[in-house]
Coordinates of C-alpha atoms and ligand atoms in Angstrom, one line a residue:
Chain A
M231 CA 15.3 15.7 -10.0
T232 CA 18.1 16.8 -7.8
Q233 CA 21.3 15.2 -7.5
L234 CA 21.2 13.3 -4.0
A235 CA 23.1 10.4 -3.0
Y236 CA 21.1 6.9 -3.4
H237 CA 22.4 4.1 -0.8
R238 CA 21.5 0.0 -1.2
P239 CA 22.1 -0.8 1.8
V240 CA 22.2 -4.6 3.1
S241 CA 22.2 -4.8 6.6
A242 CA 19.4 -2.9 8.9
A243 CA 23.0 -2.2 11.5
E244 CA 23.7 -0.3 7.4
A245 CA 21.0 1.4 7.1
A246 CA 21.3 3.0 10.2
R247 CA 24.6 4.2 10.4
L248 CA 24.3 5.8 6.9
A249 CA 20.6 7.5 8.6
A250 CA 23.0 8.2 11.7
G251 CA 25.8 10.2 9.3
D252 CA 23.7 12.4 7.6
P253 CA 20.8 13.9 8.3
E254 CA 19.0 15.6 5.9
A255 CA 19.1 11.3 4.5
K256 CA 15.9 9.8 3.8
L257 CA 15.0 5.9 4.3
L258 CA 12.8 5.0 1.4
A259 CA 10.5 2.1 1.7
G260 CA 8.3 1.5 -0.8
G261 CA 8.3 5.5 -1.6
Q262 CA 4.5 5.3 -2.1
S263 CA 4.5 8.1 0.3
I264 CA 7.5 9.4 0.2
V265 CA 8.1 9.3 -4.1
P266 CA 5.2 11.6 -3.9
S267 CA 6.8 14.3 -1.6
L268 CA 9.4 14.3 -4.2
K269 CA 8.1 14.9 -7.1
L270 CA 6.7 17.9 -6.0
G271 CA 9.1 19.6 -3.7
L272 CA 8.0 18.9 -0.3
L273 CA 11.2 16.7 0.4
A274 CA 15.0 17.6 -0.9
P275 CA 17.0 15.0 1.2
S276 CA 20.8 15.1 0.6
A277 CA 20.4 10.8 0.3
L278 CA 17.7 8.5 0.1
I279 CA 18.8 4.9 2.1
D280 CA 16.6 2.6 -0.1
L281 CA 15.5 -0.7 2.6
A282 CA 14.4 -3.1 -0.7
G283 CA 17.7 -5.2 -0.9
I284 CA 17.6 -6.1 3.2
P285 CA 16.1 -9.4 3.1
E286 CA 16.3 -9.0 7.4
L287 CA 13.2 -6.9 7.1
R288 CA 10.7 -8.4 5.0
G289 CA 8.5 -11.4 6.4
I290 CA 6.5 -12.3 8.2
R291 CA 6.1 -15.1 10.9
L292 CA 3.8 -16.9 13.4
Q293 CA 4.8 -17.3 17.0
G294 CA 2.5 -18.7 20.1
R295 CA -0.1 -15.9 20.1
T296 CA 2.7 -13.5 18.4
L297 CA 2.5 -12.5 14.6
T298 CA 5.5 -10.7 13.2
V299 CA 5.9 -9.0 10.1
G300 CA 8.9 -7.0 8.9
A301 CA 9.0 -3.9 7.8
M302 CA 9.5 -4.2 4.3
T303 CA 6.6 -6.7 3.7
T304 CA 4.8 -5.3 1.8
H305 CA 0.4 -4.1 2.5
A306 CA -0.1 -7.4 -0.6
A307 CA 2.6 -10.2 1.4
V308 CA 0.1 -9.6 4.2
A309 CA -3.1 -9.7 2.4
A310 CA -2.3 -12.7 1.5
S311 CA -0.7 -14.5 3.8
P312 CA -1.8 -17.3 5.3
E313 CA -0.3 -16.9 9.1
V314 CA -2.1 -13.8 8.8
R315 CA -4.9 -14.6 7.9
S316 CA -5.5 -16.9 9.9
S317 CA -4.0 -15.2 13.0
I318 CA -5.6 -11.5 12.7
P319 CA -8.0 -11.9 10.0
A320 CA -9.1 -8.1 10.2
L321 CA -5.4 -7.2 9.4
A322 CA -5.3 -9.0 6.7
R323 CA -8.8 -6.8 5.2
L324 CA -7.0 -4.2 6.2
A325 CA -4.3 -5.2 4.0
E326 CA -6.5 -6.0 1.5
G327 CA -7.9 -2.6 1.2
I328 CA -5.5 -0.5 0.9
G329 CA -4.9 1.6 -1.8
D330 CA -5.6 -0.4 -4.7
R331 CA -3.2 -3.1 -6.1
Q332 CA -0.5 -1.8 -7.2
V333 CA -0.1 0.4 -4.4
R334 CA -0.5 -2.9 -2.5
N335 CA 2.3 -4.1 -4.2
R336 CA 4.7 -1.7 -3.9
G337 CA 3.7 -0.2 -0.5
T338 CA 4.8 -1.5 3.6
A339 CA 4.0 -1.8 6.8
G340 CA 7.0 -0.3 8.2
G341 CA 6.4 2.6 5.7
S342 CA 2.8 3.3 7.0
L343 CA 3.7 3.1 10.1
A344 CA 6.4 5.7 9.8
N345 CA 4.7 7.4 8.1
S346 CA 2.3 8.0 10.3
D347 CA -0.4 9.3 8.6
P348 CA -3.8 10.7 9.9
A349 CA -5.9 8.5 7.6
A350 CA -3.6 5.9 7.1
D351 CA -4.8 2.5 8.5
Y352 CA -1.9 0.4 9.5
P353 CA -1.7 2.9 12.7
A354 CA -4.9 1.7 13.8
A355 CA -4.5 -2.1 14.0
A356 CA -1.2 -1.6 16.0
L357 CA -2.7 0.5 18.4
A358 CA -5.6 -1.6 18.5
L359 CA -4.2 -4.3 18.9
G360 CA -0.9 -3.1 21.5
A361 CA 1.7 -3.6 18.7
V362 CA 4.8 -3.7 19.6
L363 CA 7.1 -2.0 17.5
R364 CA 11.4 -3.0 17.0
T365 CA 13.8 -1.0 15.9
T366 CA 17.3 -0.9 15.2
R367 CA 17.5 0.8 19.2
R368 CA 14.6 -0.8 21.2
P369 CA 11.0 -2.2 21.6
I370 CA 8.7 0.6 21.1
P371 CA 5.0 0.4 23.0
A372 CA 1.9 0.8 20.0
D373 CA 1.3 3.3 23.1
A374 CA 4.2 5.0 21.8
F375 CA 4.8 5.6 19.1
F376 CA 1.8 7.5 17.4
K377 CA 2.9 11.5 18.5
G378 CA 1.1 13.5 15.7
L379 CA 0.4 13.6 12.9
F380 CA 2.9 12.3 10.1
E381 CA 5.1 12.2 13.5
T382 CA 6.1 9.6 15.7
A383 CA 8.8 8.0 18.5
L384 CA 11.5 7.2 16.1
E385 CA 14.2 9.3 16.4
P386 CA 16.4 10.2 13.3
G387 CA 19.0 7.3 12.5
E388 CA 16.4 4.8 13.9
L389 CA 15.4 2.6 11.7
L390 CA 11.8 0.0 11.7
T391 CA 12.8 -3.3 11.7
A392 CA 9.4 -5.3 12.2
M393 CA 6.3 -5.2 14.4
E394 CA 4.8 -7.6 16.7
F395 CA 0.7 -7.6 16.9
P396 CA -0.3 -10.0 20.3
V397 CA -2.8 -11.9 18.4
P398 CA -6.3 -11.4 20.2
D399 CA -9.1 -13.1 20.5
R400 CA -11.3 -11.2 17.9
A401 CA -10.9 -7.8 16.4
A402 CA -11.9 -6.3 13.5
Y403 CA -10.9 -3.5 10.8
V404 CA -14.3 -0.9 9.4
K405 CA -13.4 2.3 7.7
L406 CA -15.4 4.7 5.8
P407 CA -12.7 4.8 2.5
Q408 CA -12.2 8.1 0.9
P409 CA -13.9 7.0 -2.3
A410 CA -10.7 8.4 -4.9
S411 CA -7.5 6.8 -2.8
R412 CA -9.0 4.7 -0.4
F413 CA -7.2 6.2 2.7
A414 CA -9.6 6.4 5.4
L415 CA -11.6 9.1 5.7
V416 CA -12.7 7.5 9.0
G417 CA -11.6 3.9 10.4
V418 CA -11.9 2.5 13.5
F419 CA -10.0 -1.0 14.4
L420 CA -11.3 -2.8 17.9
A421 CA -9.8 -5.9 19.2
Q422 CA -10.3 -8.2 21.9
T423 CA -7.5 -10.1 24.3
G424 CA -9.0 -11.5 27.9
G425 CA -11.2 -8.9 29.2
A426 CA -9.5 -6.4 27.7
V427 CA -10.9 -4.8 23.9
R428 CA -9.2 -2.6 22.5
V429 CA -10.3 0.4 20.4
A430 CA -8.3 3.0 17.5
V431 CA -9.6 5.3 14.5
T432 CA -7.5 6.6 12.5
G433 CA -8.7 9.1 9.4
A434 CA -10.2 12.0 12.5
A435 CA -7.8 14.0 14.3
P436 CA -3.8 14.5 12.5
C437 CA -3.0 11.4 14.9
V438 CA -5.0 7.8 15.3
F439 CA -6.3 7.5 19.2
R440 CA -8.3 5.5 21.4
V441 CA -11.8 5.3 22.8
R442 CA -11.7 4.5 26.3
E443 CA -15.0 5.5 27.5
M444 CA -15.9 3.1 24.1
E445 CA -13.4 0.1 25.4
E446 CA -15.0 0.3 28.5
A447 CA -18.0 -0.2 27.9
L448 CA -17.6 -3.2 25.2
A449 CA -14.7 -4.4 28.1
R450 CA -18.7 -5.4 30.7
R451 CA -20.0 -6.3 27.3
F452 CA -18.6 -7.2 24.2
A453 CA -22.3 -6.4 22.3
P454 CA -23.2 -4.0 19.5
E455 CA -25.3 -2.0 21.9
S456 CA -22.7 -1.7 24.6
L457 CA -22.1 1.4 23.1
A458 CA -25.5 3.3 22.8
G459 CA -25.4 6.6 23.8
I460 CA -21.2 6.5 23.8
G461 CA -20.5 10.3 20.9
L462 CA -17.7 12.3 20.5
A463 CA -17.1 15.6 21.0
A464 CA -16.5 17.3 17.7
D465 CA -13.7 19.5 19.2
G466 CA -10.4 18.9 17.7
L467 CA -11.5 16.4 14.9
S468 CA -10.0 16.8 11.6
S469 CA -11.9 19.1 8.7
D470 CA -11.6 19.1 5.4
I471 CA -12.9 18.9 2.2
H472 CA -13.7 14.7 2.7
G473 CA -15.8 15.3 5.9
S474 CA -16.9 18.0 8.7
A475 CA -15.1 17.4 12.3
A476 CA -19.2 17.0 13.3
Y477 CA -19.6 14.5 10.3
R478 CA -16.4 13.1 11.3
A479 CA -17.3 12.0 15.0
H480 CA -21.2 11.0 14.3
L481 CA -19.0 8.1 11.7
I482 CA -16.6 7.0 14.8
P483 CA -19.5 5.1 16.6
V484 CA -21.4 4.5 13.8
L485 CA -18.4 2.4 12.6
A486 CA -17.5 0.8 16.0
R487 CA -21.1 -0.5 16.1
Q488 CA -20.7 -2.1 12.3
A489 CA -16.9 -3.4 14.0
V490 CA -18.6 -4.9 16.7
A491 CA -20.4 -6.7 14.9
Q492 CA -18.6 -8.0 12.5
A493 CA -16.0 -9.1 14.9
L494 CA -18.7 -11.3 17.3
G495 CA -20.1 -12.2 13.1
Chain B
M211 CA 24.6 11.4 -8.9
S212 CA 24.8 9.1 -11.4
Q213 CA 25.1 5.4 -11.0
P214 CA 25.7 2.0 -13.3
I215 CA 21.8 0.1 -12.8
P216 CA 21.5 -3.3 -13.5
L217 CA 17.6 -3.9 -14.3
S218 CA 16.2 -6.5 -17.4
V219 CA 13.4 -4.8 -19.7
N220 CA 11.2 -7.3 -21.7
G221 CA 13.3 -9.9 -21.5
K222 CA 16.9 -7.8 -21.9
A223 CA 19.6 -7.9 -19.5
V224 CA 20.8 -3.8 -19.5
T225 CA 23.0 -1.6 -17.4
V226 CA 22.3 1.4 -17.5
E227 CA 24.8 4.9 -16.6
A228 CA 21.4 7.0 -14.7
D229 CA 20.0 9.1 -11.7
P230 CA 18.3 6.4 -9.7
D231 CA 15.8 8.9 -8.6
T232 CA 15.1 9.6 -12.1
L233 CA 11.6 8.5 -12.5
L234 CA 10.7 4.2 -14.0
V235 CA 8.1 5.8 -16.4
T236 CA 10.8 8.6 -17.2
F237 CA 13.2 6.2 -18.1
L238 CA 11.2 3.4 -20.0
R239 CA 9.6 6.7 -22.1
E240 CA 12.5 9.4 -22.8
H241 CA 15.5 6.9 -22.3
L242 CA 14.2 3.9 -23.9
R243 CA 11.9 4.8 -26.4
L244 CA 9.0 2.3 -25.0
T245 CA 6.3 5.3 -25.4
G246 CA 3.2 2.5 -24.6
T247 CA 2.9 2.8 -20.6
H248 CA 1.2 6.0 -20.7
V249 CA 1.4 9.2 -18.4
G250 CA -2.4 10.1 -16.9
C251 CA -2.0 11.8 -13.5
D252 CA 2.2 11.8 -12.4
T253 CA 0.4 11.5 -9.2
A254 CA -0.6 7.3 -8.4
S255 CA -3.7 7.8 -9.9
C256 CA -5.4 6.5 -12.9
G257 CA -2.5 3.1 -13.6
A258 CA -2.0 4.3 -17.4
C259 CA 1.6 4.2 -16.0
T260 CA 1.3 0.3 -15.0
V261 CA 4.2 -1.8 -15.5
L262 CA 4.7 -5.5 -13.8
I263 CA 8.0 -5.3 -11.7
G264 CA 9.2 -9.2 -10.6
G265 CA 5.3 -9.8 -12.6
R266 CA 3.9 -7.6 -10.1
A267 CA 2.2 -4.6 -11.0
A268 CA 3.3 -0.7 -10.1
K269 CA 2.3 3.0 -11.3
S270 CA 6.0 3.5 -12.6
C271 CA 5.4 7.3 -12.1
N272 CA 5.1 6.9 -8.6
V273 CA 8.9 4.1 -8.6
L274 CA 12.0 5.6 -8.9
L275 CA 14.8 3.8 -11.2
G276 CA 16.7 3.1 -8.0
Q277 CA 14.2 1.1 -6.5
V278 CA 14.3 -1.7 -9.7
S279 CA 18.3 -2.0 -9.9
G280 CA 18.1 -6.4 -9.7
E281 CA 14.3 -6.5 -11.3
A282 CA 12.6 -7.8 -14.1
I283 CA 10.1 -4.7 -15.8
T284 CA 7.5 -5.9 -17.9
T285 CA 5.9 -3.2 -20.0
I286 CA 3.3 -3.7 -22.6
E287 CA 5.3 -3.8 -25.3
G288 CA 7.3 -6.7 -23.8
I289 CA 3.9 -8.9 -23.7
T290 CA 3.3 -10.3 -26.8
P291 CA 4.7 -13.0 -28.2
A292 CA 7.5 -13.3 -30.5
D293 CA 5.5 -14.0 -33.9
G294 CA 3.8 -10.9 -32.9
S295 CA 0.6 -12.1 -32.6
L296 CA -2.0 -10.8 -29.9
H297 CA -1.3 -11.7 -25.6
P298 CA -4.7 -13.4 -25.3
M299 CA -5.9 -10.6 -22.8
Q300 CA -4.9 -7.8 -25.5
A301 CA -7.0 -10.4 -27.8
A302 CA -9.7 -10.2 -25.7
F303 CA -9.9 -6.4 -25.1
K304 CA -9.4 -5.8 -28.9
A305 CA -13.1 -8.8 -29.2
C306 CA -15.2 -7.0 -26.3
H307 CA -14.3 -3.8 -27.1
G308 CA -12.6 -3.2 -23.7
L309 CA -10.7 -0.1 -25.5
Q310 CA -12.1 3.5 -27.1
C311 CA -9.5 6.3 -27.1
G312 CA -7.1 3.4 -25.7
F313 CA -5.1 5.9 -23.5
C314 CA -5.6 4.1 -20.2
T315 CA -5.3 0.9 -21.9
P316 CA -1.4 -0.4 -21.6
G317 CA -2.1 0.1 -17.5
M318 CA -5.2 -1.6 -17.8
I319 CA -3.5 -4.5 -19.7
M320 CA -0.8 -5.0 -17.5
S321 CA -3.1 -4.4 -14.0
A322 CA -5.6 -7.2 -15.0
I323 CA -2.3 -10.0 -15.7
D324 CA -1.2 -8.9 -12.8
L325 CA -4.7 -9.7 -11.8
L326 CA -5.6 -12.8 -12.8
T327 CA -1.9 -14.7 -12.7
H328 CA -3.1 -14.2 -8.3
H329 CA -5.9 -15.2 -9.3
A330 CA -7.2 -16.7 -11.7
H331 CA -10.1 -17.9 -11.0
A332 CA -12.0 -14.1 -9.9
T333 CA -15.3 -12.7 -10.6
R334 CA -16.7 -10.0 -12.7
E335 CA -17.1 -8.0 -9.1
E336 CA -13.0 -9.7 -8.1
V337 CA -12.7 -7.9 -11.6
R338 CA -13.9 -5.1 -11.2
A339 CA -12.7 -4.5 -7.2
G340 CA -9.5 -5.9 -8.7
L341 CA -8.8 -2.4 -11.2
E342 CA -9.7 0.0 -9.2
G343 CA -6.1 1.6 -9.9
N344 CA -7.1 1.7 -13.2
L345 CA -9.1 4.8 -14.0
C346 CA -11.2 4.6 -17.6
R347 CA -12.2 7.9 -18.6
C348 CA -14.2 6.5 -21.7
T349 CA -15.6 2.8 -21.2
G350 CA -17.5 2.5 -18.4
Y351 CA -15.3 -0.3 -17.4
H352 CA -18.3 -2.5 -18.7
N353 CA -16.5 -4.2 -21.6
I354 CA -13.0 -4.3 -19.4
V355 CA -14.4 -6.3 -16.8
S356 CA -15.7 -8.8 -19.8
A357 CA -12.8 -8.4 -21.6
V358 CA -10.3 -9.9 -18.4
M359 CA -13.1 -12.7 -17.8
R360 CA -13.0 -14.2 -21.8
A361 CA -9.2 -13.3 -21.6
A362 CA -9.5 -15.2 -18.1
Q363 CA -11.2 -18.2 -20.0
A364 CA -8.0 -18.0 -22.9
M365 CA -5.7 -17.9 -20.1
Q366 CA -6.7 -20.5 -18.3
A367 CA -7.0 -23.0 -21.6
A368 CA -3.7 -22.0 -22.6
G369 CA -2.5 -23.2 -19.4
G370 CA -2.8 -20.0 -17.2
G371 CA -0.1 -17.4 -16.4
S372 CA 1.4 -14.8 -18.6
Ligands
FAD794 C1 -2.5 5.9 -4.7 C2 -2.2 5.6 -3.8 C3 -3.6 5.0 -2.2 C4 -2.6 4.9 -1.2 N1 -4.1 4.6 -0.1 C5 -3.7 4.7 0.9 C6 -5.1 3.6 2.5 O1 -6.5 3.7 1.1 N2 -5.2 3.3 3.2 C7 -3.6 3.7 3.9 O2 -3.0 3.9 4.7 N3 -2.4 4.4 3.6 C8 -2.7 4.0 1.9 N4 -2.0 4.9 1.0 C9 -0.4 5.1 0.7 C10 1.5 4.0 1.3 O3 0.6 2.7 1.7 C11 2.0 3.5 1.8 O4 2.4 2.5 0.6 C12 2.2 3.9 3.0 O5 1.8 5.4 3.3 C13 4.1 4.2 3.2 O6 4.8 2.6 3.2 P1 5.9 2.8 1.9 O7 6.4 1.7 1.7 O8 5.1 2.7 0.6 O9 6.7 4.4 2.5 P2 7.9 5.5 2.6 O10 7.0 5.9 1.0 O11 9.3 4.6 1.2 O12 8.3 6.1 3.5 C14 7.1 6.7 3.9 C15 7.8 7.4 5.3 O13 8.2 6.7 6.1 C16 9.6 6.3 6.2 N5 9.7 4.5 6.3 C17 10.1 3.5 5.4 N6 10.4 2.4 6.1 C18 11.5 3.4 7.1 C19 11.5 1.9 8.2 N7 11.1 1.1 7.8 N8 11.9 2.2 9.0 C20 11.7 4.6 9.3 N9 11.6 5.1 8.4 C21 10.3 4.7 7.6 C22 10.6 7.3 5.0 O14 11.9 7.5 5.4 C23 9.3 8.1 4.7 O15 9.5 9.6 5.4 C24 -2.0 5.2 -0.8 C25 -0.7 5.8 -1.7 C26 -1.1 5.7 -2.3 C27 0.2 6.0 -3.2
FES795 S1 0.8 8.3 -14.4 FE1 1.3 7.1 -12.6 S2 -0.5 6.3 -12.3 FE2 -1.3 8.3 -13.8
FES796 S1 -10.3 4.0 -23.4 FE1 -10.2 5.8 -23.4 S2 -10.0 6.1 -20.9 FE2 -10.4 3.8 -21.3

């Protein structure tokens, strides 16, 4: 490949310093998204900053009603975690449904969120659960984190360190996987906490988004029938070889109804 | 830029002087000549290149050498006992005709070992789903699943694990 520099910092502060000092450098988490881009020449960074040697970025902690997941925690670790399974089982199932065994063993929660792939699963969980994304500089609410296609609120030299997920009363995630990669053709994550409901959709548009009309209907009554008659316009949704915008628009309420039933069941 | 990278491969500690952005599969096949690890797609799709990193399956065409600094790598060459007999997973693939051309087999076996290590009592359905990262163009998977079920019994009888 290229003659790039390779750093293995041992603290988040050191990693952030290295990243801030070189705008052409790239952070490397599990590498499951970035290595393919490097191989294709879509990315040609001056340096890679490998986060694997930073223990403070790993691990899962449940304190009261907050589940904290370190940025470098793998999908496999989230899927197998007793803390996640007991507090937010929908999140454990989401992690279990990502790609395949090999991808889950390497890919990380933080890498997935920082990447903001339009078809990734984690962004839907972060947005629907109202997570707070902690960085080396500040806490960022999920509502302000996802900015667009592969675009987030992270600034150059800013590292995602951990995600704090408020534990909901009920939650569920249903996706129609793209059969080859398992990425979401469309995925709907919904969460109910007290009287409030949040519904987040991934896979359908350039960026994860909430559906307020569904949230309000489900807040009035949390039942699949509450979604009757709520349709989404295909305008602005994605069209590609896997599905048209109209198909995706059709799938969103279908999957949302299934998710409500699953959350209740 | 070339730098020293310490790791262990099939139980042997080595420190290699190499570019950290070398693909792990290139390093294994071309530097160490461990050609049992295959390259099917080179796009993280087929699983032919699967090896164990710290006991967990990974696609070595999608991992950089720098990422496995300090790690223990196991390839298909590293699973046979010292007496040259077959690992129970290999023996089960042979007994159940779990392969035809054999191209997918090393990756399939490494994934299956990870699967049983972390899920010793997997059902047929769980084995089938658990191997979704490995593609086979020949067998139709039926005999592969049978082989993994047979290996599960043999490995449990032998005290579990790999
Ligand atoms: C075959 C295959 C199937 C897949 N299927 C799915 C699927 O079904 N669903 C799904 O959601 N995903 C899927 N993925 C993607 C997978 O989940 C990736 O692991 C994930 O998107 C990126 O995580 P990573 O740790 O590998 O990050 P990397 O690839 O290492 O990094 C991704 C990006 O995030 C940045 N970054 C990483 N960590 C940080 C941090 N702490 N702070 C700031 N920036 C950071 C990097 O600089 C890079 O730009 C699949 C991948 C493959 C190869
Ligand atoms: S060669 Fe690595 S997954 Fe196909
Ligand atoms: S035996 Fe030929 S690809 Fe699997």
